PDB file of C-alpha atoms in Angstrom:
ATOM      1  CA  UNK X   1       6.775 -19.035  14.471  1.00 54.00           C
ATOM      2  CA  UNK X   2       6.572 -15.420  16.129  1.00 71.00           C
ATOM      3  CA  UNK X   3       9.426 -14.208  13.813  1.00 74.00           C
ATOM      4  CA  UNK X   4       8.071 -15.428  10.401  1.00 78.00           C
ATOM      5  CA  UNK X   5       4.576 -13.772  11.830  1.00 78.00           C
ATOM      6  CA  UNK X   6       6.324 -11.026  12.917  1.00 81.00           C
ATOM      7  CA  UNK X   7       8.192 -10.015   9.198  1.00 85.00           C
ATOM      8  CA  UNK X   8       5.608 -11.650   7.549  1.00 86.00           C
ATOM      9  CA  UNK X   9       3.100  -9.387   8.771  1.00 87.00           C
ATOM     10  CA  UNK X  10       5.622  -6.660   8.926  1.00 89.00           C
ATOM     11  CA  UNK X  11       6.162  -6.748   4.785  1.00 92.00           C
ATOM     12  CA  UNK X  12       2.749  -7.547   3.766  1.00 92.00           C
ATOM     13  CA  UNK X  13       1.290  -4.486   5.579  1.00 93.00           C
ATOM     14  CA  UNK X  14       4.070  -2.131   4.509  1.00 94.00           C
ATOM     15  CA  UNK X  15       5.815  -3.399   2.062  1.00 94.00           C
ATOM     16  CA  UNK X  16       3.719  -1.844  -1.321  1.00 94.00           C
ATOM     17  CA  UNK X  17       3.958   1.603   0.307  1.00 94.00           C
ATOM     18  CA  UNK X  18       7.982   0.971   1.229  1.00 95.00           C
ATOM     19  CA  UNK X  19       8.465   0.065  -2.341  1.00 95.00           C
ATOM     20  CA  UNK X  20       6.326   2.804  -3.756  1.00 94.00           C
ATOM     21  CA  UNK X  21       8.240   5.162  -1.535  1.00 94.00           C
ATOM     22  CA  UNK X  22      11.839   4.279  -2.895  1.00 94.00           C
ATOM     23  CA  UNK X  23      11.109   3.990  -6.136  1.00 92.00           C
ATOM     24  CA  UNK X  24       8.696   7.068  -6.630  1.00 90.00           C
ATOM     25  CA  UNK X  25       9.820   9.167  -3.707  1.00 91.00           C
ATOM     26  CA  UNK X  26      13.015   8.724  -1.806  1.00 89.00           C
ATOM     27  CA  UNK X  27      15.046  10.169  -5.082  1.00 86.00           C
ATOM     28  CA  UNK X  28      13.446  13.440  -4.471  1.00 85.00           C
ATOM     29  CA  UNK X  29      14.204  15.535  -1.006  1.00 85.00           C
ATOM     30  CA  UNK X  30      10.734  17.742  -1.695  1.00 86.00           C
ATOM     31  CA  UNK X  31       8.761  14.750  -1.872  1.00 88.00           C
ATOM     32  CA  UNK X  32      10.041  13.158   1.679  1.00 92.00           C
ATOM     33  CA  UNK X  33       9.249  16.505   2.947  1.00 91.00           C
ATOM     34  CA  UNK X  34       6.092  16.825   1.278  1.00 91.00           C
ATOM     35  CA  UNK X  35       5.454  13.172   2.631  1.00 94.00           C
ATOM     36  CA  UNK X  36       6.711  13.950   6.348  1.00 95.00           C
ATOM     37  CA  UNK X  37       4.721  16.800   6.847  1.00 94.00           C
ATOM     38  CA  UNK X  38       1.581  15.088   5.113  1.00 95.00           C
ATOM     39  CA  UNK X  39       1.553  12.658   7.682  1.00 94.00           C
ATOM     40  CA  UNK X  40       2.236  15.249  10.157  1.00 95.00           C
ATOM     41  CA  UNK X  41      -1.035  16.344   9.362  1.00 96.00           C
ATOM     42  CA  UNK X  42      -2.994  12.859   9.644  1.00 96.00           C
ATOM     43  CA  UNK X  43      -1.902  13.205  13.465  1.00 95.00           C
ATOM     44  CA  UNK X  44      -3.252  16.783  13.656  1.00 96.00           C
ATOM     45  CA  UNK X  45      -6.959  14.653  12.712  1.00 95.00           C
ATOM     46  CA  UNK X  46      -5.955  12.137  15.190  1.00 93.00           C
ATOM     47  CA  UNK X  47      -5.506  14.666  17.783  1.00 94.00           C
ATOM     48  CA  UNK X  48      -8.843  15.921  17.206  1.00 93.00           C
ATOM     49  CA  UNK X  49     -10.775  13.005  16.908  1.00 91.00           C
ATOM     50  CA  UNK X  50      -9.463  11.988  20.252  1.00 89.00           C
ATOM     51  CA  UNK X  51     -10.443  15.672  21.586  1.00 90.00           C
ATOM     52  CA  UNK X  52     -13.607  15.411  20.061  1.00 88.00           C
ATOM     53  CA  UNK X  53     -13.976  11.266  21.219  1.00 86.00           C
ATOM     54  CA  UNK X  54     -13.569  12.717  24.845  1.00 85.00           C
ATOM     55  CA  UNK X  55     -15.424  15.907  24.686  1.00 86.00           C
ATOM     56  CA  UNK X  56     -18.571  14.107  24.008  1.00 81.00           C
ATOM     57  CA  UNK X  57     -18.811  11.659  26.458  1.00 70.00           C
ATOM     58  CA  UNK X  58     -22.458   9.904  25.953  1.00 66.00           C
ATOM     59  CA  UNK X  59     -21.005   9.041  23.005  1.00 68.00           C
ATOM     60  CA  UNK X  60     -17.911   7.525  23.869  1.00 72.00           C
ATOM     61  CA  UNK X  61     -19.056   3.586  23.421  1.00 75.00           C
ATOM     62  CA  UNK X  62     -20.392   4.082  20.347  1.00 78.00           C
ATOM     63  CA  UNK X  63     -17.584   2.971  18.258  1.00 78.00           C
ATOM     64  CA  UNK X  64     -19.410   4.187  14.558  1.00 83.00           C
ATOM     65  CA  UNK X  65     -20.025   7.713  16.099  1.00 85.00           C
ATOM     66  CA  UNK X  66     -15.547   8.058  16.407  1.00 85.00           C
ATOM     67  CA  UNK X  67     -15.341   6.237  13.151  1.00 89.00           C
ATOM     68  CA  UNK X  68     -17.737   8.677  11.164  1.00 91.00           C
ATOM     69  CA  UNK X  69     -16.000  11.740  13.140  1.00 91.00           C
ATOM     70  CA  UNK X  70     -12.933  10.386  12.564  1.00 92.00           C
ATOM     71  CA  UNK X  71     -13.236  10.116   8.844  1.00 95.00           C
ATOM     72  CA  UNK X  72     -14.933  13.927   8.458  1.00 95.00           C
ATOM     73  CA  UNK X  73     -11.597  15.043  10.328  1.00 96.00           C
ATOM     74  CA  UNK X  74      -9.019  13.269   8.029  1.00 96.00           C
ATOM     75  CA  UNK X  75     -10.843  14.514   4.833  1.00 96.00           C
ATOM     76  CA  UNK X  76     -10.746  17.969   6.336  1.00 96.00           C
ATOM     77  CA  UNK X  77      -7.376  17.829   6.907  1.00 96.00           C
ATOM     78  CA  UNK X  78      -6.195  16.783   3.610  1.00 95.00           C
ATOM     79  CA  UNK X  79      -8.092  19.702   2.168  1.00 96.00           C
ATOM     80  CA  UNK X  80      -6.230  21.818   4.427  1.00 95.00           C
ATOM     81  CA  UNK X  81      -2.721  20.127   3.617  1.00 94.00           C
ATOM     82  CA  UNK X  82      -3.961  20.756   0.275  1.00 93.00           C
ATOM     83  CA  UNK X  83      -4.720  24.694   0.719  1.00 92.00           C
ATOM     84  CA  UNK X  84      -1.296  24.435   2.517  1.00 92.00           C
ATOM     85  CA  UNK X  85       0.646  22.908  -0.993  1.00 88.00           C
ATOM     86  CA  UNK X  86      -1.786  25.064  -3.158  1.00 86.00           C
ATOM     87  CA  UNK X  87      -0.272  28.478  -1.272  1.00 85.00           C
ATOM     88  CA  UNK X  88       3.694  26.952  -0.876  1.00 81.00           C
ATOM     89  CA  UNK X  89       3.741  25.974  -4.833  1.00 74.00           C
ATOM     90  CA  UNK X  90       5.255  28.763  -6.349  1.00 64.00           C
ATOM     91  CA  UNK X  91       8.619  28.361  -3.565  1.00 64.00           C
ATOM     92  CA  UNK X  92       8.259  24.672  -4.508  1.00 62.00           C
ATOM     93  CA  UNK X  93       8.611  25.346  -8.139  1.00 55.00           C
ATOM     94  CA  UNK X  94      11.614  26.952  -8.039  1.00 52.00           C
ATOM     95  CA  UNK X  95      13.080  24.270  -6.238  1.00 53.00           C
ATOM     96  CA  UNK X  96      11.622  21.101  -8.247  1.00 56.00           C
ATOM     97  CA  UNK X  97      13.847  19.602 -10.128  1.00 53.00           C
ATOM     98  CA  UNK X  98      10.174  18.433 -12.113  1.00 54.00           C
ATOM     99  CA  UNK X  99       9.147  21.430 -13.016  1.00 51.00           C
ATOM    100  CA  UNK X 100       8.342  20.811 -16.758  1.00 53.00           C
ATOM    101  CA  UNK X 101       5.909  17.498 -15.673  1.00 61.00           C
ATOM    102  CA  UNK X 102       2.321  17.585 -16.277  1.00 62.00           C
ATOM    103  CA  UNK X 103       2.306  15.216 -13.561  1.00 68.00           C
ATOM    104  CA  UNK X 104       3.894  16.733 -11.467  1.00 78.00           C
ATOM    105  CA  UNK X 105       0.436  18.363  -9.327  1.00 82.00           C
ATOM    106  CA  UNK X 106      -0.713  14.801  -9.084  1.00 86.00           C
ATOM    107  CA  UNK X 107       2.588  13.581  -7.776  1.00 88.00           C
ATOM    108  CA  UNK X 108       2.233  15.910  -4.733  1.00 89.00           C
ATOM    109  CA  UNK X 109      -1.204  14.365  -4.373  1.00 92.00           C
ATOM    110  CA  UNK X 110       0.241  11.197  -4.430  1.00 93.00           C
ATOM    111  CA  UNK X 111       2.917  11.728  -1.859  1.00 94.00           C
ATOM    112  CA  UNK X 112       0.866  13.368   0.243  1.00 94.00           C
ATOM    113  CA  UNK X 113      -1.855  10.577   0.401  1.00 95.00           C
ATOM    114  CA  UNK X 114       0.932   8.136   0.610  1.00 96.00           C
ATOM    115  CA  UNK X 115       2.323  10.277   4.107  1.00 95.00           C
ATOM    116  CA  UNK X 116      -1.184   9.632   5.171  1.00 95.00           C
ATOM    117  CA  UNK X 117      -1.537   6.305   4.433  1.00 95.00           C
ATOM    118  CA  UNK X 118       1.992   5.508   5.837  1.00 96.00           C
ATOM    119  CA  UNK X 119       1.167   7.054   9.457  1.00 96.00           C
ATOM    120  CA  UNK X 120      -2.014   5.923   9.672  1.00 94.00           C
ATOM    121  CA  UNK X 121      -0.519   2.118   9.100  1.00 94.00           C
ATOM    122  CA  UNK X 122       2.118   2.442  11.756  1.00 94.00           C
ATOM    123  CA  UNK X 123      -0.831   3.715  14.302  1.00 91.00           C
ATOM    124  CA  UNK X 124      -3.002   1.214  13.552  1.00 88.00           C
ATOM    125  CA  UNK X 125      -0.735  -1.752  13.165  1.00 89.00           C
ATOM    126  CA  UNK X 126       2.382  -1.078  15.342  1.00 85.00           C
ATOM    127  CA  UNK X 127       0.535  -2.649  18.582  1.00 81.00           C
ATOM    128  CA  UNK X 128      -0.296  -5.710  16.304  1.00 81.00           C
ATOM    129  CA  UNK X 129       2.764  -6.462  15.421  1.00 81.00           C
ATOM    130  CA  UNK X 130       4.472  -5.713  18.969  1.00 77.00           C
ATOM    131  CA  UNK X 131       2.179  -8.366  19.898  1.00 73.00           C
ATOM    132  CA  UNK X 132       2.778 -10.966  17.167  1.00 70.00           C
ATOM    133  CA  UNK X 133       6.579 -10.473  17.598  1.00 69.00           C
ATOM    134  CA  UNK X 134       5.748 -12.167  21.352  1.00 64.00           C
ATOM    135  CA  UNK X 135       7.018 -15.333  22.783  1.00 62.00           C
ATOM    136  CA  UNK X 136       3.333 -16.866  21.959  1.00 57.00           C
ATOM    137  CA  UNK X 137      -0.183 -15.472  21.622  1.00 55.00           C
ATOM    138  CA  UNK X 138      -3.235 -17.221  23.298  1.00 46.00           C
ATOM    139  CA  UNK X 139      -5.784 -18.749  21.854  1.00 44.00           C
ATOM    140  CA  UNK X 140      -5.152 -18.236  18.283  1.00 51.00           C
ATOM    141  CA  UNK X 141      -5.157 -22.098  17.651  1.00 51.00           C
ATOM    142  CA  UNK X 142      -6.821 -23.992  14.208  1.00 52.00           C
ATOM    143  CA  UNK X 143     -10.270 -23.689  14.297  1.00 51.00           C
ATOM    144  CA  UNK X 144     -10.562 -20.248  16.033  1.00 48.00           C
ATOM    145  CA  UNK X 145     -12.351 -17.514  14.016  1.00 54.00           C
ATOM    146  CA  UNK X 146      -9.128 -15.035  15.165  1.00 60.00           C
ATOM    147  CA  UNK X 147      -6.860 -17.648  13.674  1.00 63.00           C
ATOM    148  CA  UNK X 148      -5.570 -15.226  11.017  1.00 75.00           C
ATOM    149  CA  UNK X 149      -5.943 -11.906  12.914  1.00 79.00           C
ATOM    150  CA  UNK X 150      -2.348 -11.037  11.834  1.00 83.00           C
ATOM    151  CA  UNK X 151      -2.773 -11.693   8.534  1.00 85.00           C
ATOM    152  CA  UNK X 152      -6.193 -10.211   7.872  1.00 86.00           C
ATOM    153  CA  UNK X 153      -5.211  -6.944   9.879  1.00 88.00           C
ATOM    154  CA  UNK X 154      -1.543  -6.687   7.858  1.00 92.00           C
ATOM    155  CA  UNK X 155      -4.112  -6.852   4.412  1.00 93.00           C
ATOM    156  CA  UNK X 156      -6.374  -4.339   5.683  1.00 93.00           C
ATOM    157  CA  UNK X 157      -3.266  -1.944   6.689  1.00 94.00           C
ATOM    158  CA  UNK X 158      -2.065  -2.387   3.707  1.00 95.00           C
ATOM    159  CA  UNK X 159      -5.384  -1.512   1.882  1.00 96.00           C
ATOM    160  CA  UNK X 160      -5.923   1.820   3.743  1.00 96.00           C
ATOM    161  CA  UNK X 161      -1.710   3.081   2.894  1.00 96.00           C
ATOM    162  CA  UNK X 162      -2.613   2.779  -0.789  1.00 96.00           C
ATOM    163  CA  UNK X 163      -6.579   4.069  -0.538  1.00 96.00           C
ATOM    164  CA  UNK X 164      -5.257   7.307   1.206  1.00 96.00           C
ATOM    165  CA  UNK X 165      -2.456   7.405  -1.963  1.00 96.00           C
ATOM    166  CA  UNK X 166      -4.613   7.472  -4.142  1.00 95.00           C
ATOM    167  CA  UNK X 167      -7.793   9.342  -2.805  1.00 96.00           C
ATOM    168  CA  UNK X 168      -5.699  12.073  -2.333  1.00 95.00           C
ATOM    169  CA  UNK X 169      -5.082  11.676  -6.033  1.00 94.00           C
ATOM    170  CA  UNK X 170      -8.736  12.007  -6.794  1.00 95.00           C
ATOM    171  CA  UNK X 171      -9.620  14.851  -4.081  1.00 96.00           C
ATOM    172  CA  UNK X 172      -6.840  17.306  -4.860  1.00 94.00           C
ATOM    173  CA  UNK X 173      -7.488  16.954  -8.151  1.00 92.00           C
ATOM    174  CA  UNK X 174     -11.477  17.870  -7.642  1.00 93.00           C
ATOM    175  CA  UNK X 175     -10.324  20.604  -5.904  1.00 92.00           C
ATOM    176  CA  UNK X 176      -7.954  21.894  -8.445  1.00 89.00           C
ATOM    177  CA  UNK X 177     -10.317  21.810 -11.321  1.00 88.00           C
ATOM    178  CA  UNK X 178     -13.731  22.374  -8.678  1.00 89.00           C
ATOM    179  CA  UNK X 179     -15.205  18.999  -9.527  1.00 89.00           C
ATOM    180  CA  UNK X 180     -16.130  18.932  -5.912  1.00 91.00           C
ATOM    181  CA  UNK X 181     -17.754  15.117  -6.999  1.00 94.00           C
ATOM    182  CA  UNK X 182     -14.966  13.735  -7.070  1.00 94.00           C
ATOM    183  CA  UNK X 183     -14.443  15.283  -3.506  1.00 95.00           C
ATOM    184  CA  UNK X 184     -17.541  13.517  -2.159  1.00 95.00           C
ATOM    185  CA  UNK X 185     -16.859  10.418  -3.923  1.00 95.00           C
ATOM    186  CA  UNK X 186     -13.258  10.143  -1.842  1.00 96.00           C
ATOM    187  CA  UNK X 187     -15.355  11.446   1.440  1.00 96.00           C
ATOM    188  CA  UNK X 188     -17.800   8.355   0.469  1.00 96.00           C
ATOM    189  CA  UNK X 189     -15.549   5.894  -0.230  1.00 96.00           C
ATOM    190  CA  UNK X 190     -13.472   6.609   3.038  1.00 96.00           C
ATOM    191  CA  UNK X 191     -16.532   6.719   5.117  1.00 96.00           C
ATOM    192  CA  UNK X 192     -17.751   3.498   3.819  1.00 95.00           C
ATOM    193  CA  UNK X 193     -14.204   1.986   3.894  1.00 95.00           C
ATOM    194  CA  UNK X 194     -13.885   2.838   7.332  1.00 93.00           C
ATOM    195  CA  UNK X 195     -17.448   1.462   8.561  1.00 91.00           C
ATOM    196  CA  UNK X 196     -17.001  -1.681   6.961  1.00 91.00           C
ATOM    197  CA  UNK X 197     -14.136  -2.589   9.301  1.00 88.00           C
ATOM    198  CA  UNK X 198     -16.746  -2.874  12.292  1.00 85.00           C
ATOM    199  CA  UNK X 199     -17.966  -6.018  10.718  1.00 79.00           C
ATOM    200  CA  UNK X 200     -14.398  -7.520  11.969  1.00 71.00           C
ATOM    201  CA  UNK X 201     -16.367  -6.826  15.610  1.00 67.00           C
ATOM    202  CA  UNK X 202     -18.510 -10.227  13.959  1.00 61.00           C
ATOM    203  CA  UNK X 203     -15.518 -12.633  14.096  1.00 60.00           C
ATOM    204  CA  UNK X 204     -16.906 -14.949  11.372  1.00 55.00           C
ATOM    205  CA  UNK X 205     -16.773 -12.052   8.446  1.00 68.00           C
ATOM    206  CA  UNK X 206     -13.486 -10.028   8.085  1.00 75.00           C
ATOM    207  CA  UNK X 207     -13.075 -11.064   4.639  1.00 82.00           C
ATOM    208  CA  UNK X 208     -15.994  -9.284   4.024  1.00 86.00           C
ATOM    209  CA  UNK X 209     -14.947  -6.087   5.011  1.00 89.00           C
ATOM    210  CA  UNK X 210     -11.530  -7.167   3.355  1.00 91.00           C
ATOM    211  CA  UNK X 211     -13.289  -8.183  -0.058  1.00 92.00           C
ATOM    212  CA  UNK X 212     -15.249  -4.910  -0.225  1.00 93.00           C
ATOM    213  CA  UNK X 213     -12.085  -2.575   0.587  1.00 95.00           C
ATOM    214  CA  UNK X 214     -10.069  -4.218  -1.935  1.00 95.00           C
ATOM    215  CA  UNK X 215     -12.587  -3.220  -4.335  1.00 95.00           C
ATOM    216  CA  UNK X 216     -12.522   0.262  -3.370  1.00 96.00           C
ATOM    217  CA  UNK X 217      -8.577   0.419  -3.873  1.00 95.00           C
ATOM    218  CA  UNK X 218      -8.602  -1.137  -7.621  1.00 94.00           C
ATOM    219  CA  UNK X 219     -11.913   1.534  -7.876  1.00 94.00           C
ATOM    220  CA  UNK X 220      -9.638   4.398  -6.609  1.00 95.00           C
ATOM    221  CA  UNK X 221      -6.399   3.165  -8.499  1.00 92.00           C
ATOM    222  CA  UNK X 222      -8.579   3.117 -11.606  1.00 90.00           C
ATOM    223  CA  UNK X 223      -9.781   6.166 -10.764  1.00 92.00           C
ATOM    224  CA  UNK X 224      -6.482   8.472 -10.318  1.00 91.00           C
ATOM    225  CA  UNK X 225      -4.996   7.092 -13.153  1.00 87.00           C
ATOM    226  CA  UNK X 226      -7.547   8.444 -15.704  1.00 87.00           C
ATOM    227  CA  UNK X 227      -7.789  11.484 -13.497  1.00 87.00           C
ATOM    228  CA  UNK X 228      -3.850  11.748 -13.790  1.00 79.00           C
ATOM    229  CA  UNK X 229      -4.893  11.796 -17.509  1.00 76.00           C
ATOM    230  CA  UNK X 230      -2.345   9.220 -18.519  1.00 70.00           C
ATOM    231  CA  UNK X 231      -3.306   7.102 -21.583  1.00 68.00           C
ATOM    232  CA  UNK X 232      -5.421   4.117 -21.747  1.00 64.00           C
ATOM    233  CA  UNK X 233      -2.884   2.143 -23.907  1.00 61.00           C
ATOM    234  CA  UNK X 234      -0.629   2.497 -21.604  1.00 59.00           C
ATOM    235  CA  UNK X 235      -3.006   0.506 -18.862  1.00 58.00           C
ATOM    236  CA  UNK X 236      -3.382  -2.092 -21.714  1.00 59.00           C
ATOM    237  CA  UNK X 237       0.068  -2.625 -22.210  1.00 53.00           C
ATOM    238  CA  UNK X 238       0.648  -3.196 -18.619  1.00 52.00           C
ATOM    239  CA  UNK X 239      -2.097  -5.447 -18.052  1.00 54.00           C
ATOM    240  CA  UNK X 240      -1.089  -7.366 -20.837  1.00 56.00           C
ATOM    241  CA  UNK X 241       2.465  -7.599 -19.925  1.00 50.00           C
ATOM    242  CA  UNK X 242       3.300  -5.503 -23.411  1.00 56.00           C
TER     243      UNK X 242
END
């Protein structure tokens, strides 16, 4: 059963963002660069969250104190990868193959928040699934409350990769046209995606925390796609299998 845990876990939690990433991505060589470096960045907030995590030490067993600091460096990092793509866009230009796209400013968004998303995944679930790939895991019989640790913490990973695609959607494009609301709404939404995961400390409620961050991704998918300023009849026609 480790194996089918293993891949199943393995697909679920990265599967949306591997298909997103050939079919939207991969065809492009700016994009995986864009991408690369975009998650490149994420560790850059990682490394200072840890600095920061160790610098104040009364702090240190306060988990919400590193999750609130945590978020506040991520968001100002992808304003800084976005100051980064704002300043590199006329050398991109001329070597976009998309240069006539109206999209093509939130596709750069959308990469980048995917290379976010992406490394954030494999940090948070690559000790998971090194463990369910094991030759048996303790205690995770019928009954227990951790019976479907696997398979609630692929969901959430999963969650978070498309969240950070498409906040970045919504926060480069406040900053591009200085609705700095839509900047705090992404800053809110990650802050209160990221608390909501220290209900899973209460064993009995990580579907709640599950529940509530699902709602936040069909929010934020909802969200970039009328900031992307794409049509509503073409949302119709989709959900209506048109």
């Amino acid at each position: 059963m480790t194996a089918e845990t293993f891949f199943g876990c393995l697909f679920i939690s990265f599967g949306p963002a591997a298909a997103l990433f050939f079919l939207t991505v991969a065809g492009e060589a700016q994009d995986v660069i864009v991408l690369i470096a975009s998650g490149f960045f994420w560790l850059l907030a990682l490394l200072f969250s840890a600095i920061w995590w160790i610098v104040v030490s009364p702090l240190k067993d306060q988990l919400a104190f590193a999750v609130v600091f945590s978020v506040f460096f991520q968001e100002g990092f992808r304003y800084l990868y976005y100051r980064l793509l704002k300043r590199a866009d006329a050398g991109m230009l001329q070597l976009s193959v998309s240069v006539d796209s109206p999209l093509r400013r939130h596709k750069l968004a959308y990469v980048s928040g995917m290379g976010f998303g992406i490394v954030q995944g494999i940090f948070a679930y690559t000790n998971v699934l090194k463990e369910a790939s094991g030759t048996g895991i303790v205690g995770l019989t019928d009954g227990h409350p951790d019976q479907y640790f696997f398979f609630n913490s692929a969901l959430m990973t999963c969650c978070f990769i498309l969240l950070h695609t498409f906040w970045s959607v919504i926060f480069y494009d406040g900053c591009n046209s200085k609705k700095y609301t839509y900047v705090g709404a992404v800053v809110a939404m990650h802050m209160l995606a990221s608390l909501i995961t220290l209900l899973n400390e209460n064993r009995s409620s990580p579907a709640i925390a599950l529940v509530i961050n699902y709602i936040l991704l069909i929010i934020s998918v909802a969200a970039s796609y009328f900031v992307a300023g794409l049509p509503v009849s073409n949302l119709t026609a989709l959900l209506t299998f048109r």
